[in-house]
mmCIF file of C-alpha atoms in Angstrom:
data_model
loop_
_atom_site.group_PDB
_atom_site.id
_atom_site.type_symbol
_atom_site.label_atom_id
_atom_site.label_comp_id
_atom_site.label_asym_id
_atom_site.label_seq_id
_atom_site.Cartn_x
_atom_site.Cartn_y
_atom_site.Cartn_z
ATOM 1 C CA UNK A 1 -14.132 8.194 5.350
ATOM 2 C CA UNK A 2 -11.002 6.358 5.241
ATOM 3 C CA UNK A 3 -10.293 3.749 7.950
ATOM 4 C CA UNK A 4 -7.132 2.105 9.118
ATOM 5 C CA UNK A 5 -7.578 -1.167 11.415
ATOM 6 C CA UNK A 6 -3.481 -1.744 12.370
ATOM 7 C CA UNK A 7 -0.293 -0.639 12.019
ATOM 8 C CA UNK A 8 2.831 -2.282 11.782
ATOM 9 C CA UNK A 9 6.364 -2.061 11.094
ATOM 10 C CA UNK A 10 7.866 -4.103 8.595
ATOM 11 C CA UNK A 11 11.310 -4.661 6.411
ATOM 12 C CA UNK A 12 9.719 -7.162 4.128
ATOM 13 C CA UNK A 13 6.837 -5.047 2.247
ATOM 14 C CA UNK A 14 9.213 -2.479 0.307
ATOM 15 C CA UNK A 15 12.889 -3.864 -0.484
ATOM 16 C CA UNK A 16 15.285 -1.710 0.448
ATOM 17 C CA UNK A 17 12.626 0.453 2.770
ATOM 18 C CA UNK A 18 11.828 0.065 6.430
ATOM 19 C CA UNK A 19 7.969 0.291 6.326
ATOM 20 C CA UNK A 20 5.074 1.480 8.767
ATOM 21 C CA UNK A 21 2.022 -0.519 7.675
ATOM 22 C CA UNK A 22 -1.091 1.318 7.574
ATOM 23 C CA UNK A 23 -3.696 -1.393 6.935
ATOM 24 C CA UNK A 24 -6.411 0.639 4.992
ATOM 25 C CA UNK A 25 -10.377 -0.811 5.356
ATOM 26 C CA UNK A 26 -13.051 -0.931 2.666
ATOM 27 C CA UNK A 27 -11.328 -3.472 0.590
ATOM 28 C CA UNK A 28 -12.345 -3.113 -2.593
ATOM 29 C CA UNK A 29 -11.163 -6.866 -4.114
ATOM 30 C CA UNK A 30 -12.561 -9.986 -2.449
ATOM 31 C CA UNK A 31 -9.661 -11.860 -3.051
ATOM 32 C CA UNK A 32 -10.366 -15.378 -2.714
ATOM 33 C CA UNK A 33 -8.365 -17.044 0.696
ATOM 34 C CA UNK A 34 -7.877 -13.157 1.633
ATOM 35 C CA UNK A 35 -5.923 -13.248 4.909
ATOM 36 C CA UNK A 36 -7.753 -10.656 6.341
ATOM 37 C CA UNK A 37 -10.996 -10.151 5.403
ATOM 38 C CA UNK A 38 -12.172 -7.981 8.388
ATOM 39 C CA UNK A 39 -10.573 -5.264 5.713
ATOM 40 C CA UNK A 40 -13.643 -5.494 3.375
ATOM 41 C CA UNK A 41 -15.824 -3.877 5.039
ATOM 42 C CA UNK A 42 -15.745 -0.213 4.700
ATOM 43 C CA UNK A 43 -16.348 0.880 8.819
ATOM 44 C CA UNK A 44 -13.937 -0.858 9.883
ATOM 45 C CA UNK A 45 -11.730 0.230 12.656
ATOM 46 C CA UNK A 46 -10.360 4.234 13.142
ATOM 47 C CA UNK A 47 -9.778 7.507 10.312
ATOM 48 C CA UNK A 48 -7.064 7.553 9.015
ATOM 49 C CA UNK A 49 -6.598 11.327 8.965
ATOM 50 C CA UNK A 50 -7.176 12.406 12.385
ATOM 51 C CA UNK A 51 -4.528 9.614 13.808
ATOM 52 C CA UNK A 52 -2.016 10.062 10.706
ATOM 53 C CA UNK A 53 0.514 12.713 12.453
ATOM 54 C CA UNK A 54 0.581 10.114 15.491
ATOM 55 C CA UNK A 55 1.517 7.265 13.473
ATOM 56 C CA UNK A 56 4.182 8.621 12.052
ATOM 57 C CA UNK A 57 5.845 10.604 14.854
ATOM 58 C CA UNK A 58 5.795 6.891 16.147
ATOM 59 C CA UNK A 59 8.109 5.221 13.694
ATOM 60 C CA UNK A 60 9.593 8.704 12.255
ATOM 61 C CA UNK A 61 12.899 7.778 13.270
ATOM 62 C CA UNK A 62 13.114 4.400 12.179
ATOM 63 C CA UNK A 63 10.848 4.272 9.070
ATOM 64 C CA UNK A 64 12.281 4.918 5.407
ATOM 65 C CA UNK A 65 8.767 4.377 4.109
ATOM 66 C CA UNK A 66 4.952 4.130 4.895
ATOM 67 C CA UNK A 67 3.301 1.581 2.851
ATOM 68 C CA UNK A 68 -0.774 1.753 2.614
ATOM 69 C CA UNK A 69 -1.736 -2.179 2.448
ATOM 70 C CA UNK A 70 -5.105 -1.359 0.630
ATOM 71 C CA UNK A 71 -6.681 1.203 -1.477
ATOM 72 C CA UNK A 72 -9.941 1.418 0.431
ATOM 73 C CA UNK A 73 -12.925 2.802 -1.751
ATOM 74 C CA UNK A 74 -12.513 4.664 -4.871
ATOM 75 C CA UNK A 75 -14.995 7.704 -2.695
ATOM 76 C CA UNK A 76 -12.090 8.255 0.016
ATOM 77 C CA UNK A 77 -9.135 8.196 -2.861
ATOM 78 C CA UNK A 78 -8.552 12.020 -1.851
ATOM 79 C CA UNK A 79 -7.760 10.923 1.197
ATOM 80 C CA UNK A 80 -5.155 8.690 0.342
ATOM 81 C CA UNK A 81 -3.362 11.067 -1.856
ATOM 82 C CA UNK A 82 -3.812 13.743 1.175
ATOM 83 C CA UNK A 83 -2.404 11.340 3.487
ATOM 84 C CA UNK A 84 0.726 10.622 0.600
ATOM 85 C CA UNK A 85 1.437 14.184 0.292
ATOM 86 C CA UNK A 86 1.712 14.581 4.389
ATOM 87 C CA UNK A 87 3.972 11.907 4.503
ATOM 88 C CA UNK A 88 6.488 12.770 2.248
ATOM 89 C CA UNK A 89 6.428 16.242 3.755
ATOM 90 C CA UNK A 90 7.443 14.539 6.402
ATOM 91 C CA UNK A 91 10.800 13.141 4.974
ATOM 92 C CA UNK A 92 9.424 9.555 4.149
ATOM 93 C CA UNK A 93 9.082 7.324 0.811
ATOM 94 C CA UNK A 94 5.510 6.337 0.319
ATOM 95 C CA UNK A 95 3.810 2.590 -1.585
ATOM 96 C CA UNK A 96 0.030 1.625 -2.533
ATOM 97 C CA UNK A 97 -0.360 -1.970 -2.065
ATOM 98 C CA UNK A 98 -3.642 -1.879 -4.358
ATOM 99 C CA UNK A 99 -3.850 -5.599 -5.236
ATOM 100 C CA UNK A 100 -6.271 -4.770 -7.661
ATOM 101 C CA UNK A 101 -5.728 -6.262 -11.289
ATOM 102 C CA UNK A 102 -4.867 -3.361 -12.906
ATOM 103 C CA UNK A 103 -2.200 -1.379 -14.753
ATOM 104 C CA UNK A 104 -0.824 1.745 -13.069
ATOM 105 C CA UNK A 105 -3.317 4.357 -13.029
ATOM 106 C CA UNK A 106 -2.852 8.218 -13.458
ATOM 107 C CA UNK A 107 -3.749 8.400 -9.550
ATOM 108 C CA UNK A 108 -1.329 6.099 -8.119
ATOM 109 C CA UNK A 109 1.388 8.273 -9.893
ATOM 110 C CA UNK A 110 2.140 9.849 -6.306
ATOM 111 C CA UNK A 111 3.343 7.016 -4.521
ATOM 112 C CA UNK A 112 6.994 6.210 -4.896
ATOM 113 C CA UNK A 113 6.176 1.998 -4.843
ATOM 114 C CA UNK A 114 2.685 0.156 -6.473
ATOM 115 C CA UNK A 115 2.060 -3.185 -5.684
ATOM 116 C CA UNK A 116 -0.850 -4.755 -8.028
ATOM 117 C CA UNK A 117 -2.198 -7.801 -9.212
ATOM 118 C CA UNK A 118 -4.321 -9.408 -6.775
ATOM 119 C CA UNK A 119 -3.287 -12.761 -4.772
ATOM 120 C CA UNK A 120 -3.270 -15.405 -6.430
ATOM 121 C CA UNK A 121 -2.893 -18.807 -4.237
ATOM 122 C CA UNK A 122 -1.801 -20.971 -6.729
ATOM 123 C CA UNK A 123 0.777 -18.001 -8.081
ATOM 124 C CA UNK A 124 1.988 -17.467 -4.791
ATOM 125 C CA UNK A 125 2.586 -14.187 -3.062
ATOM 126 C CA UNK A 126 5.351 -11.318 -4.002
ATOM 127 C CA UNK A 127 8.469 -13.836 -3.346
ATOM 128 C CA UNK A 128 7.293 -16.639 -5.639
ATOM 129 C CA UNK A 129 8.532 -16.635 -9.271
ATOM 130 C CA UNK A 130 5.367 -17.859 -10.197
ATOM 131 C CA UNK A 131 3.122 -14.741 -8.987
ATOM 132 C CA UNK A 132 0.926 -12.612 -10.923
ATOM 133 C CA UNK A 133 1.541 -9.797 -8.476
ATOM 134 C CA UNK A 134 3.903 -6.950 -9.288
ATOM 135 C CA UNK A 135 5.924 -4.270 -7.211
ATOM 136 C CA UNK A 136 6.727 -1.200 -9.489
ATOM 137 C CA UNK A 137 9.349 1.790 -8.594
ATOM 138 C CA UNK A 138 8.227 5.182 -9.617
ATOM 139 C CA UNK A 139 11.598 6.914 -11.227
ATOM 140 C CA UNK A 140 9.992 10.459 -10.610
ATOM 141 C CA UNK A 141 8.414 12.963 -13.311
ATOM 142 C CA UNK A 142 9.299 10.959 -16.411
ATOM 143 C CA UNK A 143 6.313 9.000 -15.774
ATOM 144 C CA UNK A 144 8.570 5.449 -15.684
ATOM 145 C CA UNK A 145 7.764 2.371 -13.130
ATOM 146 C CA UNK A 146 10.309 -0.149 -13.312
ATOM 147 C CA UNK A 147 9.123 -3.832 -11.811
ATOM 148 C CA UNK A 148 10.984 -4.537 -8.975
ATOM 149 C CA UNK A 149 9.424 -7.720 -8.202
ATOM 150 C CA UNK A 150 12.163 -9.659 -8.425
ATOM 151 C CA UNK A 151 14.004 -8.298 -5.350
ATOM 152 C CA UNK A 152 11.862 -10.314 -3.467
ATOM 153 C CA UNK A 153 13.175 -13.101 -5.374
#
């Protein structure tokens, strides 16, 4: 099952975007000096699912976005993508902040933002030049993600 510890609104996450924070559990990267590591483990805190409609009525009328700060396990990723498709029913612009090192995969194709690369201390974090980590803007159906990154800049 797919468990959420926090949420939090945020206009630093998504440039641009006004974000509700879902922080998703069952971390599936062990990033070294990870500044929350309580996310690891996979029971950790409330489902997602049954609390979803709740969260968002919350921030509805403030939030441009909802950004998922974790993947969770690869069992629950129908979950996610259920929980993506609710949202932008609801009216709202969706991110995966996977920090996984990975290209885009065929999966993440639904969310309108994809953060990846995991953290790097000695790269630094989204708003260092220097980081490994990228933040990509889905253009649609034509398949193209251009790296926005450098907004953060």
């Amino acid at each position: 099952m797919l468990n959420y510890s926090e949420v939090a609104i945020s206009p630093l996450e998504v440039p641009e975007e006004l974000s509700i924070c879902i922080y998703i559990s069952g971390c599936q990267n062990h990033c070294k000096d990870c500044h929350y590591p309580e996310l690891r483990r996979y029971d950790y805190g409330d489902p997602l699912l049954p609390n979803l409609s709740n969260i968002v009525d919350v921030y509805l009328q403030q939030a441009t976005c909802v950004c998922f700060m974790g993947e969770g396990q690869e069992r629950d990723r129908h979950q996610l993508i259920e929980a993506n498709k609710y949202i932008k029913k609801r009216g709202l612009k969706t991110c995966l902040y996977s920090g996984r090192d990975v290209t885009i995969e065929e999966w993440m194709k639904v969310f309108n933002y994809i953060k990846i690369g995991s953290f790097q201390k000695d790269k630094g974090p989204l708003y260092s030049k220097k980081t490994n980590q990228r933040l990509y803007k889905l253009a649609g159906d034509d398949d193209k993600a251009e790296d926005i990154t450098y907004l953060f800049w």
